[in-house]
Short mmCIF file of C-alpha atoms in Angstrom, two decimals:
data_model
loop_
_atom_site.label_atom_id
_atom_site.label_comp_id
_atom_site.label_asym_id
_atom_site.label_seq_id
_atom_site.Cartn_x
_atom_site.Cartn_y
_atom_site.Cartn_z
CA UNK A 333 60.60 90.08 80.18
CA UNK A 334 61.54 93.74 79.72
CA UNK A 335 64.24 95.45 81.21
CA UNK A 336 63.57 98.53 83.20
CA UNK A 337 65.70 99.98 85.82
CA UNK A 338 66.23 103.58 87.04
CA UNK A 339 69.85 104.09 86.70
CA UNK A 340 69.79 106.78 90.01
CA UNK A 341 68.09 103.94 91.94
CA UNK A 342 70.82 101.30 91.41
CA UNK A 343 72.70 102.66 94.60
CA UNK A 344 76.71 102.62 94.95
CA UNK A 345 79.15 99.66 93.14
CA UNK A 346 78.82 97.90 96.69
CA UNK A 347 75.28 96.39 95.22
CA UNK A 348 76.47 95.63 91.75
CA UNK A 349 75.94 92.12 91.66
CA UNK A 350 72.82 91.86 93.50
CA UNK A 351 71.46 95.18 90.91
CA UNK A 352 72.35 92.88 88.35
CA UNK A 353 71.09 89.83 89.20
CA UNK A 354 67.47 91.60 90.50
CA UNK A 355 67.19 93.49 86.41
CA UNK A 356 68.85 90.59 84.87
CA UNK A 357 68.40 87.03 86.50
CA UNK A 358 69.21 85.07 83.40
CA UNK A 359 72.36 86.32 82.88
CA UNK A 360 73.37 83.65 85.05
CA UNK A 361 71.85 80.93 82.89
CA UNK A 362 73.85 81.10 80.03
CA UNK A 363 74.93 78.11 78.64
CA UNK A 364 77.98 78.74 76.80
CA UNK A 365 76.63 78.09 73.46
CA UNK A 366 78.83 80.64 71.78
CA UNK A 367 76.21 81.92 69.46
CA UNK A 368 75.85 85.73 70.57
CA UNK A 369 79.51 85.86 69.74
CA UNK A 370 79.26 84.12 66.35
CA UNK A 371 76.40 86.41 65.83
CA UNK A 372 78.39 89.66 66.35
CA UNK A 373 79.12 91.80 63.44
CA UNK A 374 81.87 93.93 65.55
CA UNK A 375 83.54 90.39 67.15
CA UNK A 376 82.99 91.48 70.85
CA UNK A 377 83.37 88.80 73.39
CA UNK A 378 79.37 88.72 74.03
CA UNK A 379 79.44 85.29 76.26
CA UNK A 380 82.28 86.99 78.10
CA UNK A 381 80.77 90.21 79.06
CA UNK A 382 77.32 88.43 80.40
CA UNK A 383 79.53 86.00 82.68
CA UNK A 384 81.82 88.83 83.90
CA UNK A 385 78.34 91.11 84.36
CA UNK A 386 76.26 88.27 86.38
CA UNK A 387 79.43 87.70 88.96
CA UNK A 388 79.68 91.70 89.08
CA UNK A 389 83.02 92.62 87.13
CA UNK A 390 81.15 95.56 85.54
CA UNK A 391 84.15 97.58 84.93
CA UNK A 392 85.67 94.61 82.74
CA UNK A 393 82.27 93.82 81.20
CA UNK A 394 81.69 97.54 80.13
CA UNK A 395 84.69 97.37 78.71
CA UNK A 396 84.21 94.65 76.56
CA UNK A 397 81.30 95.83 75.42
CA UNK A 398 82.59 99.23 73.89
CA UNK A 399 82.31 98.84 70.40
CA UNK A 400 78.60 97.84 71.02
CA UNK A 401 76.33 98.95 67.95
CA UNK A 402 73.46 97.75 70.05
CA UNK A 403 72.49 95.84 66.28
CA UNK A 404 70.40 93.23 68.61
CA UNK A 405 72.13 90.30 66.57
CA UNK A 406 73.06 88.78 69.90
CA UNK A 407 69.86 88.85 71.46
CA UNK A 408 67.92 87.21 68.68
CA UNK A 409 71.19 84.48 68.66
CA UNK A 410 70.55 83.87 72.56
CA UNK A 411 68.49 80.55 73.03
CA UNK A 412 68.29 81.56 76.95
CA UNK A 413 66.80 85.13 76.03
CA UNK A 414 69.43 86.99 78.01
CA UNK A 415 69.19 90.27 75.89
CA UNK A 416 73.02 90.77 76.20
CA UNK A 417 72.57 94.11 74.21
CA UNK A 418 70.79 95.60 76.83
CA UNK A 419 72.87 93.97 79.63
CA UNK A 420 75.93 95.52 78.17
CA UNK A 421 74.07 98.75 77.95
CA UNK A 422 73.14 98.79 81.77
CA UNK A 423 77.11 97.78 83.09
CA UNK A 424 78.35 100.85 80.84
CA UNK A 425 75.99 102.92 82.58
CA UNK A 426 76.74 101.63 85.80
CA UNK A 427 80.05 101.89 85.24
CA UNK A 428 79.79 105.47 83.68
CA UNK A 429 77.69 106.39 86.91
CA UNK A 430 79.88 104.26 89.78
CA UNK A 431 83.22 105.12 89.07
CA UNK A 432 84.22 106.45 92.35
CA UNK A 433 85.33 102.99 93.56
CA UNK A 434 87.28 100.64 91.43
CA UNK A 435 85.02 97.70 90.56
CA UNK A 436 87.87 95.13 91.42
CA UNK A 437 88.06 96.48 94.79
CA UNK A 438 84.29 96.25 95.40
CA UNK A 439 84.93 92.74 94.36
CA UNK A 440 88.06 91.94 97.07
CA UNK A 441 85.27 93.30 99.04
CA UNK A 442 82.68 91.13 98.59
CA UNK A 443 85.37 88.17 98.13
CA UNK A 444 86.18 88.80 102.10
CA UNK A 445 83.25 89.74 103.19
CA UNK A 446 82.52 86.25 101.84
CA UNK A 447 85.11 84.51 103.34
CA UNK A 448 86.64 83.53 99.65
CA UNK A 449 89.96 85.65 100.48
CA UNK A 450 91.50 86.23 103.57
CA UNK A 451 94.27 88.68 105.10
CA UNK A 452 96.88 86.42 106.62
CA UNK A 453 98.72 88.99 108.75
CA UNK A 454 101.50 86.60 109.83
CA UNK A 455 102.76 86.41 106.17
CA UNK A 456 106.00 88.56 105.48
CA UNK A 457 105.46 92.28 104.39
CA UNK A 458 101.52 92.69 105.49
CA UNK A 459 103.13 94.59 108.77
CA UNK A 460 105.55 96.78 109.09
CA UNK A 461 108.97 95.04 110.38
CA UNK A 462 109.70 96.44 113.63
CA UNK A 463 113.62 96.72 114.71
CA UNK A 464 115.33 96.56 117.70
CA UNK A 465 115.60 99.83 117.87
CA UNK A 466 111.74 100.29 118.62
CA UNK A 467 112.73 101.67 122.51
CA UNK A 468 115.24 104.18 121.46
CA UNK A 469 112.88 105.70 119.53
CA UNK A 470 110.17 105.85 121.85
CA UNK A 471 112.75 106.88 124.38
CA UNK A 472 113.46 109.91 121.24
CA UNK A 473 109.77 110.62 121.55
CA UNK A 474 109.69 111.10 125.29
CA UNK A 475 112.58 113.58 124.44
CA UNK A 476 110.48 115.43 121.99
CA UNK A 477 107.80 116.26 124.08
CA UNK A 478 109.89 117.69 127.00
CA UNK A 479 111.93 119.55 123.74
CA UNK A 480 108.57 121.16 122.94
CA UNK A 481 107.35 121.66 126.51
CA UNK A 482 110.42 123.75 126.82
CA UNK A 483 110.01 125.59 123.72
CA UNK A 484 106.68 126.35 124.52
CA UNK A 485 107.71 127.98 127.90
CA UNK A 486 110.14 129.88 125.85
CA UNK A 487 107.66 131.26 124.03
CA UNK A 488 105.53 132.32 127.29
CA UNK A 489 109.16 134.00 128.42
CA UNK A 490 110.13 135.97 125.17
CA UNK A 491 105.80 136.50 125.28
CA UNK A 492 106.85 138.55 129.31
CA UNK A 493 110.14 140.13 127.73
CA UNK A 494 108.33 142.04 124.68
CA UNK A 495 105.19 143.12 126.97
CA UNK A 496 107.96 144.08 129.82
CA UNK A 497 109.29 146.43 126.35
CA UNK A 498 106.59 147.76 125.90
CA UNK A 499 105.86 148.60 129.02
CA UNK A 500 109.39 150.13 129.67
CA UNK A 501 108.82 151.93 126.37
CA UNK A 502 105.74 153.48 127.43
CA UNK A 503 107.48 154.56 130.60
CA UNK A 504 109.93 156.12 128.50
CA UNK A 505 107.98 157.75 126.36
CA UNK A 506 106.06 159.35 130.11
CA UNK A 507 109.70 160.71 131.24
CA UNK A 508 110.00 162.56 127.71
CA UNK A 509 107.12 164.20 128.01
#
């Protein structure tokens, strides 16, 4: 089955997998056989990058894949008729194209979005400790806002005292004349 895809189309790292999985479905049947790597002139980690590209890592599988010649040896070594070739081709691009968002985040993402990690917010350092201290400092707070009320009628007061100069200057400047 050929492998066409419009890179523009693939939308944001969020859809990775599922971009993946829709241009390449057999990525996920690999069977481990080893022979795309055996069959590499360049001794890139072929098996590798198609696992880490049909669970979504496209960041580590474009990485892997670097040193590519896109020679095709792997492909015509591939019993499942994955193409890994081309799949390496299309996580480069969509790595070249999606790197705005770290691809390991996007996958913590999808991890709790899937319920596979969780955020236990009663373990020690996920919120900040709060001391005993807590109502002083709101109490410092309260202070601050009646400091800054006050200099803010200080600034109405010295605002009356230069227009009552001016003023006094411009009756001054009547008398002289």
């Amino acid at each position: 089955r050929p492998h066409s895809y419009d890179l523009h189309a693939l939308g944001d790292s969020w859809d990775a997998i599922a971009r993946i999985d829709e241009i390449f479905p057999e990525a996920t049947r690999c069977r481990h056989c080893g022979g795309c790597d055996a069959a590499c002139p360049k001794g890139i980690e072929v098996e590798k990058m198609v696992n880490l590209a049909a669970v979504g890592q496209t960041l580590a599988a474009a990485e892997l894949f670097d040193d590519c010649v896109q020679c095709n040896l792997c492909v015509a070594a591939c019993p499942e008729h994955i193409d890994p070739a081309h799949l390496g081709q299309l996580v480069r691009r969509m790595t070249a194209s999606m790197t705005l968002r770290p691809s390991d985040l996007i996958m913590r993402l999808h991890e709790l979005e899937a319920g596979e990690q969780t955020i236990d917010l009663d373990s020690p350092g996920t919120l900040p400790q709060v001391s005993d201290d807590a109502d002083v400092e709101t109490a410092d707070l309260e202070t601050a806002d009646v400091e800054t009320a006050d200099l803010e009628t200080a600034d109405v007061e010295t605002a009356e005292i230069e227009n009552a100069d001016v003023e006094n200057a411009q009756i001054e400047n009547e008398e002289v004349q």
